[in-house]
Coordinates of C-alpha atoms and ligand atoms in Angstrom, one line a residue:
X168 CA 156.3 -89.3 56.7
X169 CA 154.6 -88.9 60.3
X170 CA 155.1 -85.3 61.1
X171 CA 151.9 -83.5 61.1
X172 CA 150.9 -81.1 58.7
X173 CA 151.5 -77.7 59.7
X174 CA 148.8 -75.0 58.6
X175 CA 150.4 -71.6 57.9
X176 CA 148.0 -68.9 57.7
X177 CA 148.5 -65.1 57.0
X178 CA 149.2 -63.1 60.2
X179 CA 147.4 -59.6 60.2
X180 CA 146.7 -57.1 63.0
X181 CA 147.8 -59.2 65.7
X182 CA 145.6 -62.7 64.3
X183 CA 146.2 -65.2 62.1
X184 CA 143.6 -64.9 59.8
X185 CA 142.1 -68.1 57.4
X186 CA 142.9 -67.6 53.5
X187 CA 140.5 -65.8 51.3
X188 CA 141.5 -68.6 47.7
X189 CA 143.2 -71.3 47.5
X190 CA 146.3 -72.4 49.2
X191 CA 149.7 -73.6 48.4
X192 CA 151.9 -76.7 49.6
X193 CA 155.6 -76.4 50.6
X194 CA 157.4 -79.6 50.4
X195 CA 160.6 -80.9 52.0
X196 CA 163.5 -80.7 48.7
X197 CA 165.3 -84.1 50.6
X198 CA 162.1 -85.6 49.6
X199 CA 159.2 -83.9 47.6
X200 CA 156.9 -87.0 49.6
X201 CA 157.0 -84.8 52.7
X202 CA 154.5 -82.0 52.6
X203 CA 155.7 -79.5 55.2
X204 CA 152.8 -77.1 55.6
X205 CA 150.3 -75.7 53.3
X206 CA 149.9 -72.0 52.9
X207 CA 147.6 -69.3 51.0
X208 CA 147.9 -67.9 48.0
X209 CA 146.8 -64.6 49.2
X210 CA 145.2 -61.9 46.8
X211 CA 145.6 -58.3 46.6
X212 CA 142.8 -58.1 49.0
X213 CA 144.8 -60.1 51.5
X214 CA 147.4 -57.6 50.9
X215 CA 145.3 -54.4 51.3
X216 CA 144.1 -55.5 54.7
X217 CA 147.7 -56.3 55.7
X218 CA 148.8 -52.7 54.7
X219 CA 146.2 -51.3 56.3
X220 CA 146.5 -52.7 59.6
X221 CA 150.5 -51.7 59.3
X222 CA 149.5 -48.2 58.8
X223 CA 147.1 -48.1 61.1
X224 CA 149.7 -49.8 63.4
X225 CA 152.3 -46.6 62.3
X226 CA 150.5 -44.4 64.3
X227 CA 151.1 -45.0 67.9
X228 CA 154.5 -47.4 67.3
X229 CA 156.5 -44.8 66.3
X230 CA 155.6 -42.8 69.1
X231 CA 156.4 -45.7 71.4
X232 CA 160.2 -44.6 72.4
X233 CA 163.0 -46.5 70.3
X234 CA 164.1 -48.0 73.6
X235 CA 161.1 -49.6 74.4
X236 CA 160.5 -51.0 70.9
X237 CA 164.4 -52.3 70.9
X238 CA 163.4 -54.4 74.5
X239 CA 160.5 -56.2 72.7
X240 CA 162.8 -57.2 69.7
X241 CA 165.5 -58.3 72.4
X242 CA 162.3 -60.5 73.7
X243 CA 162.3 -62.5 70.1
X244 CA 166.0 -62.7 70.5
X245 CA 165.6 -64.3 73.7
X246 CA 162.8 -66.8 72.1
X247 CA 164.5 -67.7 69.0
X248 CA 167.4 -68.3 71.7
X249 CA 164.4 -70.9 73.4
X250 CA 163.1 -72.1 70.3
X251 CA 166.7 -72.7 68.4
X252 CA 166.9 -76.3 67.9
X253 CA 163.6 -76.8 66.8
X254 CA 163.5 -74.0 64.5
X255 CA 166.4 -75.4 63.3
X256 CA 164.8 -78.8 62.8
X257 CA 162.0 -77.0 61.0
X258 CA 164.9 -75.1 58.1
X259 CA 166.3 -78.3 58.0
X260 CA 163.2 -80.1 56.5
X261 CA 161.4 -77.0 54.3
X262 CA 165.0 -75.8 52.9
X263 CA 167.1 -78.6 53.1
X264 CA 170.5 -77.3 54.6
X265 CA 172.2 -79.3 57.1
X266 CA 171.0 -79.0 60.6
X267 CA 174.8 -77.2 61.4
X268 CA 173.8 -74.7 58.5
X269 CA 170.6 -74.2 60.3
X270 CA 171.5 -73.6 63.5
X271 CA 173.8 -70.3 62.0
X272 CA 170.6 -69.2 60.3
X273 CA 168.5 -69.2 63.9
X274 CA 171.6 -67.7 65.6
X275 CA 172.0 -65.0 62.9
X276 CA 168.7 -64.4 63.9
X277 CA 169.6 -64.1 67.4
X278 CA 172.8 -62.0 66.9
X279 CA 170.4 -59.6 65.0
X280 CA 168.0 -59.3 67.4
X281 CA 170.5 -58.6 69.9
X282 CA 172.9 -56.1 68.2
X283 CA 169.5 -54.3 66.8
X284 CA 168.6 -53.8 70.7
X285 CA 171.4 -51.9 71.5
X286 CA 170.6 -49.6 68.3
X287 CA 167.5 -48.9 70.3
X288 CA 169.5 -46.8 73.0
X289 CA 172.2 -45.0 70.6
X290 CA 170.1 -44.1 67.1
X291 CA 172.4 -41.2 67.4
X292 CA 171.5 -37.9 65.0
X293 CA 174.0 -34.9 64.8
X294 CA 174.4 -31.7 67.0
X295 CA 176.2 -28.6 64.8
X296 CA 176.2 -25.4 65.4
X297 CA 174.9 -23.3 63.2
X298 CA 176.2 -19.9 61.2
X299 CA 173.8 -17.5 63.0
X300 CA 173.9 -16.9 67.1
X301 CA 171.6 -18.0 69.3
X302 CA 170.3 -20.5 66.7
X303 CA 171.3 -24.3 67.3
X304 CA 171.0 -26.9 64.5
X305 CA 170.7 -30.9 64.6
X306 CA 169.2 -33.7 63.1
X307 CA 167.3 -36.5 63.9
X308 CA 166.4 -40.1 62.7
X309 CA 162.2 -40.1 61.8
X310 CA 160.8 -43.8 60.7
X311 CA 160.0 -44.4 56.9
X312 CA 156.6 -45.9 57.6
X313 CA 154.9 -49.0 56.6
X314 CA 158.0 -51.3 54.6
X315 CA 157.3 -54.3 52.4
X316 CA 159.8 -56.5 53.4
X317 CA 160.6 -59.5 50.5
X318 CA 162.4 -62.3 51.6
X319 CA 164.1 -65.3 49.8
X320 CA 164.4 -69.1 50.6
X321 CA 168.0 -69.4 51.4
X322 CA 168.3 -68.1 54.6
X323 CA 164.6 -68.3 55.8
X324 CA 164.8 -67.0 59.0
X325 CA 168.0 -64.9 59.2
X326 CA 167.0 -62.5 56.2
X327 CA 163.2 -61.7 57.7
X328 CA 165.5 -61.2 60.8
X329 CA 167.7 -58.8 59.2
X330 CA 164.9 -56.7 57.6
X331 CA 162.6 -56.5 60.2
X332 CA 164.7 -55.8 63.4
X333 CA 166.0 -52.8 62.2
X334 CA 162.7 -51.8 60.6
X335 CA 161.1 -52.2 63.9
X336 CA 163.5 -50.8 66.2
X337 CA 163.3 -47.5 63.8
X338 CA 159.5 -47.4 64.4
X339 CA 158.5 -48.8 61.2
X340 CA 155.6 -50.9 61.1
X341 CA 156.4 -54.0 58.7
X342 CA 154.4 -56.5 55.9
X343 CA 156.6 -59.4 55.4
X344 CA 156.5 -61.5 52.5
X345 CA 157.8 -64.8 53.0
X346 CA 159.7 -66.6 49.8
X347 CA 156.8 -69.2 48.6
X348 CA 159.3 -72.3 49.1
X349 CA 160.1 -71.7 53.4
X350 CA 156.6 -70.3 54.6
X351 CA 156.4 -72.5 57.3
X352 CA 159.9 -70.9 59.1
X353 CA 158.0 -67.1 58.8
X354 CA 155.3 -68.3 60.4
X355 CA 156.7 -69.8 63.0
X356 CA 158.6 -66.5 63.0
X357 CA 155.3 -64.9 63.5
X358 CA 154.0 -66.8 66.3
X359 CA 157.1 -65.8 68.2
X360 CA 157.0 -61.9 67.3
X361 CA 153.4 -62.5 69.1
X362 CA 154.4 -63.8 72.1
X363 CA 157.1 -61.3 72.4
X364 CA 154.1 -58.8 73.3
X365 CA 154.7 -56.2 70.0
X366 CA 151.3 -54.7 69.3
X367 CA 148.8 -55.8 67.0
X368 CA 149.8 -54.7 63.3
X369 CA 153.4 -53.9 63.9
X370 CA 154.4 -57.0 62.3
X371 CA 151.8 -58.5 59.3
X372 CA 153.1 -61.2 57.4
X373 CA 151.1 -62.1 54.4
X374 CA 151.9 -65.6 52.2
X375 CA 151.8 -66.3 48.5
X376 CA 153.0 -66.1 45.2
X377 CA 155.6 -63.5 44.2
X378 CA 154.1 -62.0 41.0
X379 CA 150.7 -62.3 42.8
X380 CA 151.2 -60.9 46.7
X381 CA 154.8 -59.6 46.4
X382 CA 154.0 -58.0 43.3
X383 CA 150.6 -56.4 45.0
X384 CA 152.5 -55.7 47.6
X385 CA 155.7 -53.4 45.8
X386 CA 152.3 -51.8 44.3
X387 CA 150.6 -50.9 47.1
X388 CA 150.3 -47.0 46.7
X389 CA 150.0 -47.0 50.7
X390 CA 153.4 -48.8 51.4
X391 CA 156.7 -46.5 51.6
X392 CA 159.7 -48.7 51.5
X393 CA 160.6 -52.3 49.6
X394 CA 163.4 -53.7 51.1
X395 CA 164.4 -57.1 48.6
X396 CA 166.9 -60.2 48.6
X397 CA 166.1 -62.2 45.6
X398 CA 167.2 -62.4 42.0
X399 CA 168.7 -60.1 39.4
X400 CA 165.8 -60.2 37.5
X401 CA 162.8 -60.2 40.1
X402 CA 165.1 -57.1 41.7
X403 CA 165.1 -55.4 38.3
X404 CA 161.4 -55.6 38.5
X405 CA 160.7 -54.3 42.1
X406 CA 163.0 -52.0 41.7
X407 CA 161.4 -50.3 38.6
X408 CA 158.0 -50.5 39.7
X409 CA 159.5 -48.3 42.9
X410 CA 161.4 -46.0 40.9
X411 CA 157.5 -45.3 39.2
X412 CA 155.7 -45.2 42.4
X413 CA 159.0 -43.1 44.5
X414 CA 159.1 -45.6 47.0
X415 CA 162.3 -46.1 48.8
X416 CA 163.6 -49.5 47.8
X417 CA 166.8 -51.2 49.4
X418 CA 167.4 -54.2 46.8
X419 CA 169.9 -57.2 47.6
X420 CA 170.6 -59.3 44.5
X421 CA 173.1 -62.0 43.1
X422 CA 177.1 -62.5 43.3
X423 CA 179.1 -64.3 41.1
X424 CA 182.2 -64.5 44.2
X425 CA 185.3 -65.6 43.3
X426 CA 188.1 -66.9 46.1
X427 CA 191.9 -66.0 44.6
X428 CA 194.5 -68.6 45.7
X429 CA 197.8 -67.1 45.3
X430 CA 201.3 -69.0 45.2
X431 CA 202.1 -67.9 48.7
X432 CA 199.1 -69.2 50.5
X433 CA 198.7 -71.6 53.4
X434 CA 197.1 -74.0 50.9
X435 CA 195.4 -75.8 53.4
X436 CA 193.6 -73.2 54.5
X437 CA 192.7 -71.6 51.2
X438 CA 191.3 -75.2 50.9
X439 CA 189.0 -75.3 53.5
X440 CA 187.5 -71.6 53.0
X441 CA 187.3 -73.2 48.8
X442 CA 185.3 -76.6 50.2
X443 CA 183.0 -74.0 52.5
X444 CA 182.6 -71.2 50.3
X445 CA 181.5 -73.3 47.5
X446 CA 179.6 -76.3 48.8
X447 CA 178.3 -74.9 52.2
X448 CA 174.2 -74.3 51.4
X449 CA 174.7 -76.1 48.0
X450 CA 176.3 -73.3 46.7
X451 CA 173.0 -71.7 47.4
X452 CA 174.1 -68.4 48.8
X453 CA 174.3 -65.1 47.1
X454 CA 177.8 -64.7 49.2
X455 CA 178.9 -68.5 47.5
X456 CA 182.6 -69.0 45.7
X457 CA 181.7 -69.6 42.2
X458 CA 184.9 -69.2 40.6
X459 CA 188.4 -70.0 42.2
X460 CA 191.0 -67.9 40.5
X461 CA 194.7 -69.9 41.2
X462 CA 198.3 -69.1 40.7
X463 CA 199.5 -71.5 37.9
X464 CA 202.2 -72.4 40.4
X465 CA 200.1 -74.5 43.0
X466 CA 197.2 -74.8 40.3
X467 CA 198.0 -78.6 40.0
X468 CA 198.6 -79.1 43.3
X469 CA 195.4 -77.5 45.2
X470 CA 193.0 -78.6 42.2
X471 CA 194.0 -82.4 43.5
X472 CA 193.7 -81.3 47.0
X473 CA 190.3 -80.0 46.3
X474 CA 189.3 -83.1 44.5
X475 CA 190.0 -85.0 47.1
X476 CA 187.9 -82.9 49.5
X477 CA 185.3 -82.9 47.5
X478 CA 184.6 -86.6 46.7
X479 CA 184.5 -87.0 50.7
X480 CA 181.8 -84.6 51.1
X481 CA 178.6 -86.6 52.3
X482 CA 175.2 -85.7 50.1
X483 CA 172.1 -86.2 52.0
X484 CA 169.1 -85.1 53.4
X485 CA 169.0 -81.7 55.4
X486 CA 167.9 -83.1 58.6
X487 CA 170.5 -86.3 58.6
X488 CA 173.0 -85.2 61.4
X489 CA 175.7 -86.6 58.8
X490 CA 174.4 -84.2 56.1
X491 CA 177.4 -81.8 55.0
X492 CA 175.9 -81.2 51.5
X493 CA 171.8 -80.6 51.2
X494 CA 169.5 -80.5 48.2
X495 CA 168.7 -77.8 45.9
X496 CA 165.9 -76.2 47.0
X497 CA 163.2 -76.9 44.4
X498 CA 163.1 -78.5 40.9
X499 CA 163.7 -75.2 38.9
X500 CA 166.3 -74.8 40.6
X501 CA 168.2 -78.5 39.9
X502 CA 166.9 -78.1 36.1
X503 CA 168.9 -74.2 36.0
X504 CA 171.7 -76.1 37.5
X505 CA 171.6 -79.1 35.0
X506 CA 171.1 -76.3 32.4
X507 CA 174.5 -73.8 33.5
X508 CA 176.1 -77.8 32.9
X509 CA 175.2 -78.5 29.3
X510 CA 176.7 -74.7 29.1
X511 CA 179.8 -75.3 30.8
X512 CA 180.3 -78.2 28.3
X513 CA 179.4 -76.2 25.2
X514 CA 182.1 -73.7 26.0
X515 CA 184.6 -76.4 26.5
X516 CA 185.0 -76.7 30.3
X517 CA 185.9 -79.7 31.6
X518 CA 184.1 -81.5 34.3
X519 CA 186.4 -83.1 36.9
X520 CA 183.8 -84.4 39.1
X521 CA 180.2 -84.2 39.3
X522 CA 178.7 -82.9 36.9
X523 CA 174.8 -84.7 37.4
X524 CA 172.0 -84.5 39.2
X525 CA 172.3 -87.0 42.1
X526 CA 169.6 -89.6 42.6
X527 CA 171.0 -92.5 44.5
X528 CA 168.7 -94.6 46.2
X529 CA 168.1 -92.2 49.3
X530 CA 168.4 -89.0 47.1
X531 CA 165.7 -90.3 44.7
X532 CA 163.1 -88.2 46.0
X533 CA 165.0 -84.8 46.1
X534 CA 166.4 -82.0 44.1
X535 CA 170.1 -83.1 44.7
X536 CA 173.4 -82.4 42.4
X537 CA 176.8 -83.7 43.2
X538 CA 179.4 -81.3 44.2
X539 CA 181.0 -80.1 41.0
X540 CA 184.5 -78.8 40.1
X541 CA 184.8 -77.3 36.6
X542 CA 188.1 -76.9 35.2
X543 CA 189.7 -75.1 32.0
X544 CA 186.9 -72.2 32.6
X545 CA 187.9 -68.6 31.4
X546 CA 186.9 -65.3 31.9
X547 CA 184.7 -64.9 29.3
X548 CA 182.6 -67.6 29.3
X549 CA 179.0 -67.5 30.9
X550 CA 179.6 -70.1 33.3
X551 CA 182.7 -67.6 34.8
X552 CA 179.8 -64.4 35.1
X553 CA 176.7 -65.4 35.7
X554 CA 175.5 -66.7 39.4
X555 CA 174.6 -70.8 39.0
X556 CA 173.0 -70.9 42.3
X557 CA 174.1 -74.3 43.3
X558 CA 177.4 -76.9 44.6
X559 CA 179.3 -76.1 41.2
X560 CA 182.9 -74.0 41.3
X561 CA 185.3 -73.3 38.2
X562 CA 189.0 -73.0 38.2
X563 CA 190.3 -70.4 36.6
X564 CA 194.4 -70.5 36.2
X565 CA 196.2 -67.1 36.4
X566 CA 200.2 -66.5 36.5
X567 CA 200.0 -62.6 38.6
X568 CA 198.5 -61.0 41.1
X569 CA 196.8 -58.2 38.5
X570 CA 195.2 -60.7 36.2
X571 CA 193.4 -62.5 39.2
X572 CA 191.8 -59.0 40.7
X573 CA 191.2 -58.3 37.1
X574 CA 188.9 -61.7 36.7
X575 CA 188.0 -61.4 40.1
X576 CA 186.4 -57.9 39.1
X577 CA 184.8 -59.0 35.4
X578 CA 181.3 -59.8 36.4
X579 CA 178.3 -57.0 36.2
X580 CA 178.2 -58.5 40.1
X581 CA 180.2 -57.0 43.2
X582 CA 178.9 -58.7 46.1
X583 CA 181.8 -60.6 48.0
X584 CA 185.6 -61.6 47.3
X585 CA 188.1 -63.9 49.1
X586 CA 192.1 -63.6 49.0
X587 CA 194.5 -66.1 50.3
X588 CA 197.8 -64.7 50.7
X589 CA 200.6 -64.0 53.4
X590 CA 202.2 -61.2 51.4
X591 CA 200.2 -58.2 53.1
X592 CA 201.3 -55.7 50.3
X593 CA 198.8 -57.3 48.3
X594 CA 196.5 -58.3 50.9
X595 CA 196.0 -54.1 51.1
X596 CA 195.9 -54.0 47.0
X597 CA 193.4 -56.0 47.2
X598 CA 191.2 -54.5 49.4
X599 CA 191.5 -51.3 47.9
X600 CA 190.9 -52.6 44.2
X601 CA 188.4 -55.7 44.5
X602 CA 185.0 -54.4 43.3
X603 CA 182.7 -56.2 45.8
X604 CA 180.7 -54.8 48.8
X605 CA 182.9 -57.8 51.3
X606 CA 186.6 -58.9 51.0
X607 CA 188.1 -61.6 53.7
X608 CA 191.5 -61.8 53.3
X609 CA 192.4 -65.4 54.7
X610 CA 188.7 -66.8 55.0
X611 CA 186.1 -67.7 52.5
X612 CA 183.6 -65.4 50.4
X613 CA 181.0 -66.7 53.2
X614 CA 180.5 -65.9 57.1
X615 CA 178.8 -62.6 57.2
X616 CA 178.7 -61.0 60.2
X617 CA 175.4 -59.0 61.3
X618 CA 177.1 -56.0 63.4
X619 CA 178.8 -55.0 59.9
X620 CA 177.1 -53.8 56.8
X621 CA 175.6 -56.2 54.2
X622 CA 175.9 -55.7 50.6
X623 CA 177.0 -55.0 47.6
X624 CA 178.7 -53.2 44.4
X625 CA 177.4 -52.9 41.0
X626 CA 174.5 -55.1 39.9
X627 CA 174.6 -57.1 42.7
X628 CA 171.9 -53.8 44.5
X629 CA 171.0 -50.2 44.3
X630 CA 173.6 -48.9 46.7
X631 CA 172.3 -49.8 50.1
X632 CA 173.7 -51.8 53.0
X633 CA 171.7 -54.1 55.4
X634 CA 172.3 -54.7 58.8
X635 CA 175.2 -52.7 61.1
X636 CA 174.2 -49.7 61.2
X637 CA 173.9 -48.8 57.6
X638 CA 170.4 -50.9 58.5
X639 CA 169.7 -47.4 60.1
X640 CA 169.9 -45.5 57.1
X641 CA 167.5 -47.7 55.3
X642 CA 164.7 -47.7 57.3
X643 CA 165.1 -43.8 58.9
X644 CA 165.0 -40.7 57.1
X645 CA 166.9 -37.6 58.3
X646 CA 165.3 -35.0 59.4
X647 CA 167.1 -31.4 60.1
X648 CA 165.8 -29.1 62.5
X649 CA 167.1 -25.6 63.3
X650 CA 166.0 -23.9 66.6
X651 CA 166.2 -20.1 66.8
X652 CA 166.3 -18.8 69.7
X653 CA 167.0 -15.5 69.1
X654 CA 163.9 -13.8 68.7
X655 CA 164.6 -12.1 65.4
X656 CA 163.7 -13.0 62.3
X657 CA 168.1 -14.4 60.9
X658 CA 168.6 -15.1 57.2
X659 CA 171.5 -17.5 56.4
X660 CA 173.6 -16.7 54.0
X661 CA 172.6 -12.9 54.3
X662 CA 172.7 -11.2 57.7
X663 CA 175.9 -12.5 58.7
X664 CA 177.6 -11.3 55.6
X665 CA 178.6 -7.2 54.8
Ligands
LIG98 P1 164.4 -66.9 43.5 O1 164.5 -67.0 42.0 O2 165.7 -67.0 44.2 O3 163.3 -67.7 44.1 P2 162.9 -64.5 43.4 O4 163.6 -63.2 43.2 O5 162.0 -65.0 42.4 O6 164.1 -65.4 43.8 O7 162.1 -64.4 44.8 C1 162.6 -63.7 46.0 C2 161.3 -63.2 46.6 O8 160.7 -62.3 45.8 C3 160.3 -64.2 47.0 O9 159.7 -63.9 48.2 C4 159.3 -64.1 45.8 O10 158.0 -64.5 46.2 C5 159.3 -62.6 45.6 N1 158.9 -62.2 44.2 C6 159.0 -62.9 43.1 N2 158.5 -62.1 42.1 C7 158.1 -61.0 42.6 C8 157.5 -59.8 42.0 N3 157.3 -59.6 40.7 N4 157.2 -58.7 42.9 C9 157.5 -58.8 44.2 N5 158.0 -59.9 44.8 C10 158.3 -61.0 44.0

């Protein structure tokens, strides 16, 4: 491998600062051979300076007006726009999706950065009047303060995006932590947030280890808001220690999707949005179709269409033009997926195809597993609630339209739902009675757009929407403000009653 070793370092008050310890390798998951970048492990020292610099930052940004703040982020809009292909390049080789996958995670990005600008201008509060005369009532949006913003691997550019556009634009200053498996996409994040001119400590990105500097970080009695994407169980964790410390936490966790297929669908279609939804990333979206729930009328039929579909679909390395299905990001991640297999086969699911972990010749050296279709899978087994986190789909048969929203709906996750059907009658049942934060009705569980809120029901976060302008409500608080200008002292409630 020729490419030269890229040095990410920990970017605080405007500099990018040398690592206090030790530092930390991130590899390419097409081929562990290829050492991307190294980056530190930084300690709660590292963190402290980080926070400090974002508070010191606080002061004067939020006093910089929100338009003027939104033009700078519509500057990284315009650079990622610039710096697209090569970003892309770079995702490619640290996370291993396809270089077309890639491209949709810069332009997410971009599509942020763009929409967010506009929020810059409106940021709209309420006017009211109020009970008493001469008094006039409104409120207003105030920034949170300094956030800790925690990002995952999956979409290593698009979710720092989404967190810290909105953040910024709100007069937030921000600490991003990058996922420990796609530093090197962050910091190359970080070097265009520089030359987008935002002032020194407004952005502080600080790399390492998530129970070391993520953990340090949701600790940090000086930071005000955790907004998370990661796992159920790391959630649970920063979301407790926030509940202790009352910060405001926005946490974005796992899905368990599933796609119904009903008898009077354009099968071809329900096919394609099946294929993308649960093979697009690897399966390695928190959006992905992990179950597809089918009419036991065209059961037989679409399970041989999909099979055929899926033993076309080229494996290969992320940045191989001809990729269409990537590696798994790391080894933990092909042994949990090796692991949710010896389940499936325990509770009697049958494996139509796949099944392994992949290691022809060329896929030796990564964390590859075939696409896999499981069939005979019920409601209650694990492999039909939990989130597998990889290219692996069960089929579950149903013979109505009630038993598939009731499957759909039997997971402790509500994230996002797919229905193919040209009956709109139950198109409108379903999007009144699907538990999930995102229905498409004709398209797969995946394609999230960013100018529409983000998120989801049940365990799958804490209530909270990102992006659109539910973003807003994240990272503002209201405030209420009642002007009298009456010159008399008015008591509500009391002097305008007899
Ligand atoms: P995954 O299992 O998908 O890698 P995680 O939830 O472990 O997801 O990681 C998501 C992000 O959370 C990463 O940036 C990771 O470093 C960070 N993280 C992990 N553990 C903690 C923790 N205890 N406190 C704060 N952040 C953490």
């Amino acid at each position: 491998m020729t490419a030269p070793l890229i040095e990410c370092q920990n970017y605080i008050n405007g500099q990018w600062v040398a690592a206090s310890g030790e530092t930390l390798e991130s590899r390419n998951p097409s081929d562990w051979r290829d050492v991307v970048a190294t980056f530190p492990r930084s300690s709660a020292a590292d963190v402290d300076a980080a926070v400090a610099a974002a508070r010191k930052a606080f002061k004067s940004w939020r006093l910089v007006p929100a338009p003027a703040r939104a033009e700078i982020i519509y500057r990284v809009g315009e650079l990622l726009l610039q710096h697209k292909e090569k970003l892309a390049q770079l995702i490619s080789r640290e996370m291993g999706k396809p270089l077309t996958e890639a491209r949709g995670d810069v332009q997410e990005g971009i599509d942020c950065a763009l929409y967010m600008a506009g929020e810059g201008r409106r940021m709209f509060g309420q006017t009211t009047p109020s009970e008493m005369p001469n008094k006039f009532a409104m409120t207003m949006r105030i920034p949170v303060g300094v956030c800790a913003l925690i990002t995952p691997w999956n979409f290593p550019v698009a979710i720092p995006c989404w967190k810290a556009f909105p953040a910024l634009i709100c007069g937030n200053t921000v600490i991003l932590k990058p996922a420990e498996d796609t530093p090197t996409c962050v910091h190359y994040l970080s070097q265009l947030f520089h030359k987008a001119g935002l002032p020194n400590g407004v952005v502080n990105i600080v790399h390492g280890l998530g129970e070391e500097t993520g953990r340090a970080l949701v600790e940090h009695p000086d930071v005000n808001l955790v907004s998370f994407t990661g796992s159920s169980e790391t959630g649970a964790e920063v979301g407790s220690v926030c509940g202790r410390t009352h910060k405001r936490s926005c946490l974005e966790m796992g899905g368990k999707n599933a796609q119904i297929v009903m008898a009077d669908a354009d099968l071809q279609l329900a096919l394609d949005g099946a294929v993308w939804g649960a093979f697009g990333t690897s399966g390695q979206r928190c959006t992905a179709t992990s179950r597809l729930i089918l009419h036991r009328d065209i059961k037989e039929e679409f399970t041989n269409l999909l099979l055929e579909r899926v033993h076309q679909l080229r494996l290969g390395l992320g940045t191989d033009p001809q990729t269409e299905v990537g590696p798994l990001i790391n080894s933990a991640q092909l042994q949990r997926v090796n692991h949710y297999l010896e389940i499936a086969r325990a509770e009697g699911t049958k494996v139509l195809t796949g099944g392994e972990t992949a290691n022809t010749e060329n896929l030796a050296h990564g964390f590859f597993f075939q696409p896999t279709v499981l069939d005979r899978v019920t409601p209650e087994m694990r492999v039909a609630k939990e989130e597998i986190f990889g290219p692996v789909v069960g089929l579950i048969e149903v013979g109505s339209f009630e038993e598939a929203i009731a499957i759909l709906n039997n997971t402790p996750y509500g994230l996002s739902s797919s229905v193919y059907t040209r009956d709109v009658n139950l198109a409108f049942q379903a999007m009144r009675d699907i538990e999930a934060g995102i229905t498409y009705i004709n398209g797969p569980t995946i394609g999230a757009e960013v100018h529409l809120p983000f998120g989801g029901m049940k365990q799958t976060g804490n209530g909270h929407r990102e992006v659109g302008t539910a973003a807003l409500d994240v990272f503002t608080e209201w405030k209420t403000v009642y002007v009298d200008y009456s010159g008399s002292l008015q008591r509500a409630q009391i002097d305008n009653r007899d």
